[in-house]
Structures are given as structure tokens and as C-alpha cells.
Amino acid sequence: MSEEPRTAQPGTPAGPRPEPIRFFGTTWLEHTDGYAARRAGVALGSLAAAAAGCLVLRFAYEGLEIAAVGSFVNLLVVVMFAICSAIAFRRTWEGFSKRHDPQSVASMRSLMTIGFIGSLLAYFFRSLKEAPGERLHREEYEAALEQYARRKKRRRK
């Protein structure tokens, strides 16, 4: 959360400001400016992207079959994408309720790239309930508001 400087511009509220969420900006705070339409768009978009990703992976699998690399390699590729997608789904889902440290994000980047279908599906399922990451941002924003109110109250005394 970012705080306004002490010399705030006229008409700008002092205190913490909500952090924008990708595709939603700060509309998640009051559910305004087409919030429901954006959620539907994110849900449909992530589902369509996951389907397109599955189609691309199918073409890649057919390419392996045409190359006649063998059933063991084909099985390895399928299992690798399935495991990476499951791990990416879980990490993405957990990321909606807690922040991962930057080092673990960097170390998992290649695995998350391979398991992109899992991440897209996590976005789809979460956007059926709320904007992905909304609960985390709301908790952080409310905590920042409480902290700001306590500091402001102390300064007045």
C-alpha cells in the first residue's frame, strides 16, 4: 500500500491507497466501473487461453509422434506437463491469498512457464468468485487503513 505524502493535493484523500490488480485496477475495492464484466472477461479469457494452450500442446505431442521418438518420451512429456501444471495451479492459487517471497518466485519461474495451463485454470476458477488476488489486497489495504488511523490518532494527541 502506498501512502500519500503529507502535502496532499487538494481533493486527494490522505492515507493509504489501494493497490491495483491486473485487469481490474482499483475497481475491486468498491466493485464499480464494470467490475462484474471484467471478472467475466478474465474468466472467459483465461479459460480460452488454457484451451488454446492445450491445443498447442496437442500439436507438439503430435509432432513427437511423427518424429517417432518412442512411447517412453511421449509419456515423459505428458507427465512433465501434468505435474508442472498441477504445481503451477497450486502456487498460483496460493498466491491469491499470500505473497510469495521474490526469491521463490524467481526459482519457480521456469516451472510456472511450463505449467502455464495450471496457472490459467487457477485464474479461471478464482475469477468465478472474486478478482484474482482481491482478498489478499483487501486484507492488506484494511490493515494499512487501520495502521494509518492509529498513527493519525497518535499525532493528534
GROMACS .gro file of C-alpha atoms in nm:
model
  157
    1MET     CA    1   0.000   0.000   0.000
    2SER     CA    2   0.126   0.342  -0.080
    3GLU     CA    3   0.060   0.644   0.135
    4GLU     CA    4   0.003   0.998   0.023
    5PRO     CA    5   0.271   1.250   0.114
    6ARG     CA    6   0.184   1.495   0.391
    7THR     CA    7   0.133   1.770   0.135
    8ALA     CA    8  -0.152   1.602  -0.049
    9GLN     CA    9  -0.306   1.776  -0.347
   10PRO     CA   10  -0.648   1.935  -0.292
   11GLY     CA   11  -0.928   1.684  -0.345
   12THR     CA   12  -0.698   1.384  -0.296
   13PRO     CA   13  -0.771   1.184   0.018
   14ALA     CA   14  -0.481   1.139   0.256
   15GLY     CA   15  -0.380   0.793   0.372
   16PRO     CA   16  -0.315   0.459   0.208
   17ARG     CA   17  -0.435   0.396  -0.144
   18PRO     CA   18  -0.550   0.054  -0.271
   19GLU     CA   19  -0.304  -0.139  -0.483
   20PRO     CA   20  -0.431  -0.202  -0.837
   21ILE     CA   21  -0.492  -0.557  -0.956
   22ARG     CA   22  -0.415  -0.657  -1.314
   23PHE     CA   23  -0.722  -0.615  -1.539
   24PHE     CA   24  -0.919  -0.457  -1.251
   25GLY     CA   25  -0.721  -0.153  -1.143
   26THR     CA   26  -0.876  -0.039  -0.816
   27THR     CA   27  -1.235  -0.129  -0.915
   28TRP     CA   28  -1.207  -0.433  -0.683
   29LEU     CA   29  -1.238  -0.205  -0.381
   30GLU     CA   30  -1.598  -0.091  -0.438
   31HIS     CA   31  -1.689  -0.331  -0.724
   32THR     CA   32  -1.752  -0.037  -0.959
   33ASP     CA   33  -1.682   0.055  -1.323
   34GLY     CA   34  -1.769  -0.277  -1.481
   35TYR     CA   35  -1.617  -0.500  -1.213
   36ALA     CA   36  -1.856  -0.788  -1.289
   37ALA     CA   37  -1.792  -0.762  -1.663
   38ARG     CA   38  -1.417  -0.758  -1.602
   39ARG     CA   39  -1.445  -1.069  -1.385
   40ALA     CA   40  -1.644  -1.243  -1.658
   41GLY     CA   41  -1.387  -1.130  -1.916
   42VAL     CA   42  -1.097  -1.259  -1.707
   43ALA     CA   43  -1.276  -1.590  -1.654
   44LEU     CA   44  -1.354  -1.638  -2.022
   45GLY     CA   45  -1.014  -1.511  -2.132
   46SER     CA   46  -0.819  -1.739  -1.902
   47LEU     CA   47  -1.033  -2.039  -1.999
   48ALA     CA   48  -0.990  -1.961  -2.370
   49ALA     CA   49  -0.613  -1.918  -2.324
   50ALA     CA   50  -0.594  -2.251  -2.139
   51ALA     CA   51  -0.785  -2.422  -2.421
   52ALA     CA   52  -0.555  -2.264  -2.680
   53GLY     CA   53  -0.255  -2.378  -2.475
   54CYS     CA   54  -0.390  -2.733  -2.470
   55LEU     CA   55  -0.430  -2.720  -2.847
   56VAL     CA   56  -0.069  -2.607  -2.891
   57LEU     CA   57   0.049  -2.885  -2.660
   58ARG     CA   58  -0.152  -3.134  -2.863
   59PHE     CA   59   0.025  -3.020  -3.180
   60ALA     CA   60   0.359  -3.059  -3.002
   61TYR     CA   61   0.262  -3.410  -2.891
   62GLU     CA   62   0.161  -3.499  -3.249
   63GLY     CA   63   0.499  -3.370  -3.362
   64LEU     CA   64   0.667  -3.608  -3.121
   65GLU     CA   65   0.458  -3.894  -3.258
   66ILE     CA   66   0.550  -3.801  -3.615
   67ALA     CA   67   0.917  -3.790  -3.512
   68ALA     CA   68   0.872  -4.143  -3.371
   69VAL     CA   69   1.072  -4.067  -3.055
   70GLY     CA   70   0.909  -4.356  -2.873
   71SER     CA   71   0.634  -4.409  -2.623
   72PHE     CA   72   0.865  -4.350  -2.324
   73VAL     CA   73   0.949  -3.995  -2.436
   74ASN     CA   74   0.583  -3.926  -2.517
   75LEU     CA   75   0.484  -4.044  -2.170
   76LEU     CA   76   0.759  -3.836  -2.010
   77VAL     CA   77   0.638  -3.521  -2.186
   78VAL     CA   78   0.277  -3.577  -2.083
   79VAL     CA   79   0.370  -3.648  -1.720
   80MET     CA   80   0.604  -3.347  -1.710
   81PHE     CA   81   0.334  -3.108  -1.832
   82ALA     CA   82   0.076  -3.261  -1.597
   83ILE     CA   83   0.299  -3.228  -1.290
   84CYS     CA   84   0.417  -2.878  -1.381
   85SER     CA   85   0.058  -2.768  -1.442
   86ALA     CA   86  -0.053  -2.908  -1.107
   87ILE     CA   87   0.230  -2.730  -0.926
   88ALA     CA   88   0.164  -2.406  -1.117
   89PHE     CA   89  -0.206  -2.426  -1.029
   90ARG     CA   90  -0.129  -2.470  -0.659
   91ARG     CA   91   0.130  -2.189  -0.648
   92THR     CA   92  -0.097  -1.952  -0.838
   93TRP     CA   93  -0.391  -2.040  -0.613
   94GLU     CA   94  -0.179  -1.985  -0.300
   95GLY     CA   95  -0.059  -1.654  -0.445
   96PHE     CA   96  -0.414  -1.523  -0.431
   97SER     CA   97  -0.412  -1.545  -0.050
   98LYS     CA   98  -0.046  -1.484   0.045
   99ARG     CA   99   0.253  -1.319  -0.116
  100HIS     CA  100   0.542  -1.541  -0.218
  101ASP     CA  101   0.891  -1.415  -0.149
  102PRO     CA  102   1.071  -1.285  -0.461
  103GLN     CA  103   1.344  -1.550  -0.441
  104SER     CA  104   1.098  -1.839  -0.456
  105VAL     CA  105   0.911  -1.668  -0.740
  106ALA     CA  106   1.235  -1.639  -0.936
  107SER     CA  107   1.332  -2.001  -0.867
  108MET     CA  108   0.991  -2.130  -0.979
  109ARG     CA  109   0.965  -1.916  -1.294
  110SER     CA  110   1.061  -2.190  -1.543
  111LEU     CA  111   0.832  -2.446  -1.380
  112MET     CA  112   0.546  -2.194  -1.383
  113THR     CA  113   0.613  -2.129  -1.752
  114ILE     CA  114   0.594  -2.498  -1.836
  115GLY     CA  115   0.277  -2.536  -1.626
  116PHE     CA  116   0.107  -2.228  -1.770
  117ILE     CA  117  -0.218  -2.418  -1.819
  118GLY     CA  118  -0.245  -2.474  -1.444
  119SER     CA  119  -0.195  -2.102  -1.378
  120LEU     CA  120  -0.459  -2.010  -1.633
  121LEU     CA  121  -0.705  -2.254  -1.479
  122ALA     CA  122  -0.637  -2.109  -1.132
  123TYR     CA  123  -0.718  -1.764  -1.271
  124PHE     CA  124  -1.039  -1.901  -1.423
  125PHE     CA  125  -1.163  -2.067  -1.105
  126ARG     CA  126  -1.070  -1.774  -0.880
  127SER     CA  127  -1.236  -1.519  -1.109
  128LEU     CA  128  -1.564  -1.708  -1.067
  129LYS     CA  129  -1.560  -1.598  -0.700
  130GLU     CA  130  -1.368  -1.266  -0.698
  131ALA     CA  131  -1.096  -1.077  -0.878
  132PRO     CA  132  -0.783  -1.293  -0.855
  133GLY     CA  133  -0.593  -1.164  -0.551
  134GLU     CA  134  -0.878  -0.943  -0.427
  135ARG     CA  135  -0.895  -1.095  -0.079
  136LEU     CA  136  -0.520  -1.051  -0.024
  137HIS     CA  137  -0.527  -0.692  -0.147
  138ARG     CA  138  -0.835  -0.615   0.062
  139GLU     CA  139  -0.674  -0.755   0.380
  140GLU     CA  140  -0.355  -0.556   0.317
  141TYR     CA  141  -0.550  -0.239   0.241
  142GLU     CA  142  -0.768  -0.268   0.553
  143ALA     CA  143  -0.459  -0.330   0.767
  144ALA     CA  144  -0.291  -0.023   0.615
  145LEU     CA  145  -0.604   0.186   0.685
  146GLU     CA  146  -0.610   0.072   1.048
  147GLN     CA  147  -0.240   0.147   1.090
  148TYR     CA  148  -0.285   0.490   0.931
  149ALA     CA  149  -0.580   0.569   1.160
  150ARG     CA  150  -0.378   0.469   1.469
  151ARG     CA  151  -0.082   0.686   1.361
  152LYS     CA  152  -0.312   0.978   1.283
  153LYS     CA  153  -0.481   0.942   1.622
  154ARG     CA  154  -0.140   0.939   1.799
  155ARG     CA  155  -0.029   1.253   1.615
  156ARG     CA  156  -0.339   1.441   1.731
  157LYS     CA  157  -0.267   1.374   2.097
   0.00000   0.00000   0.00000
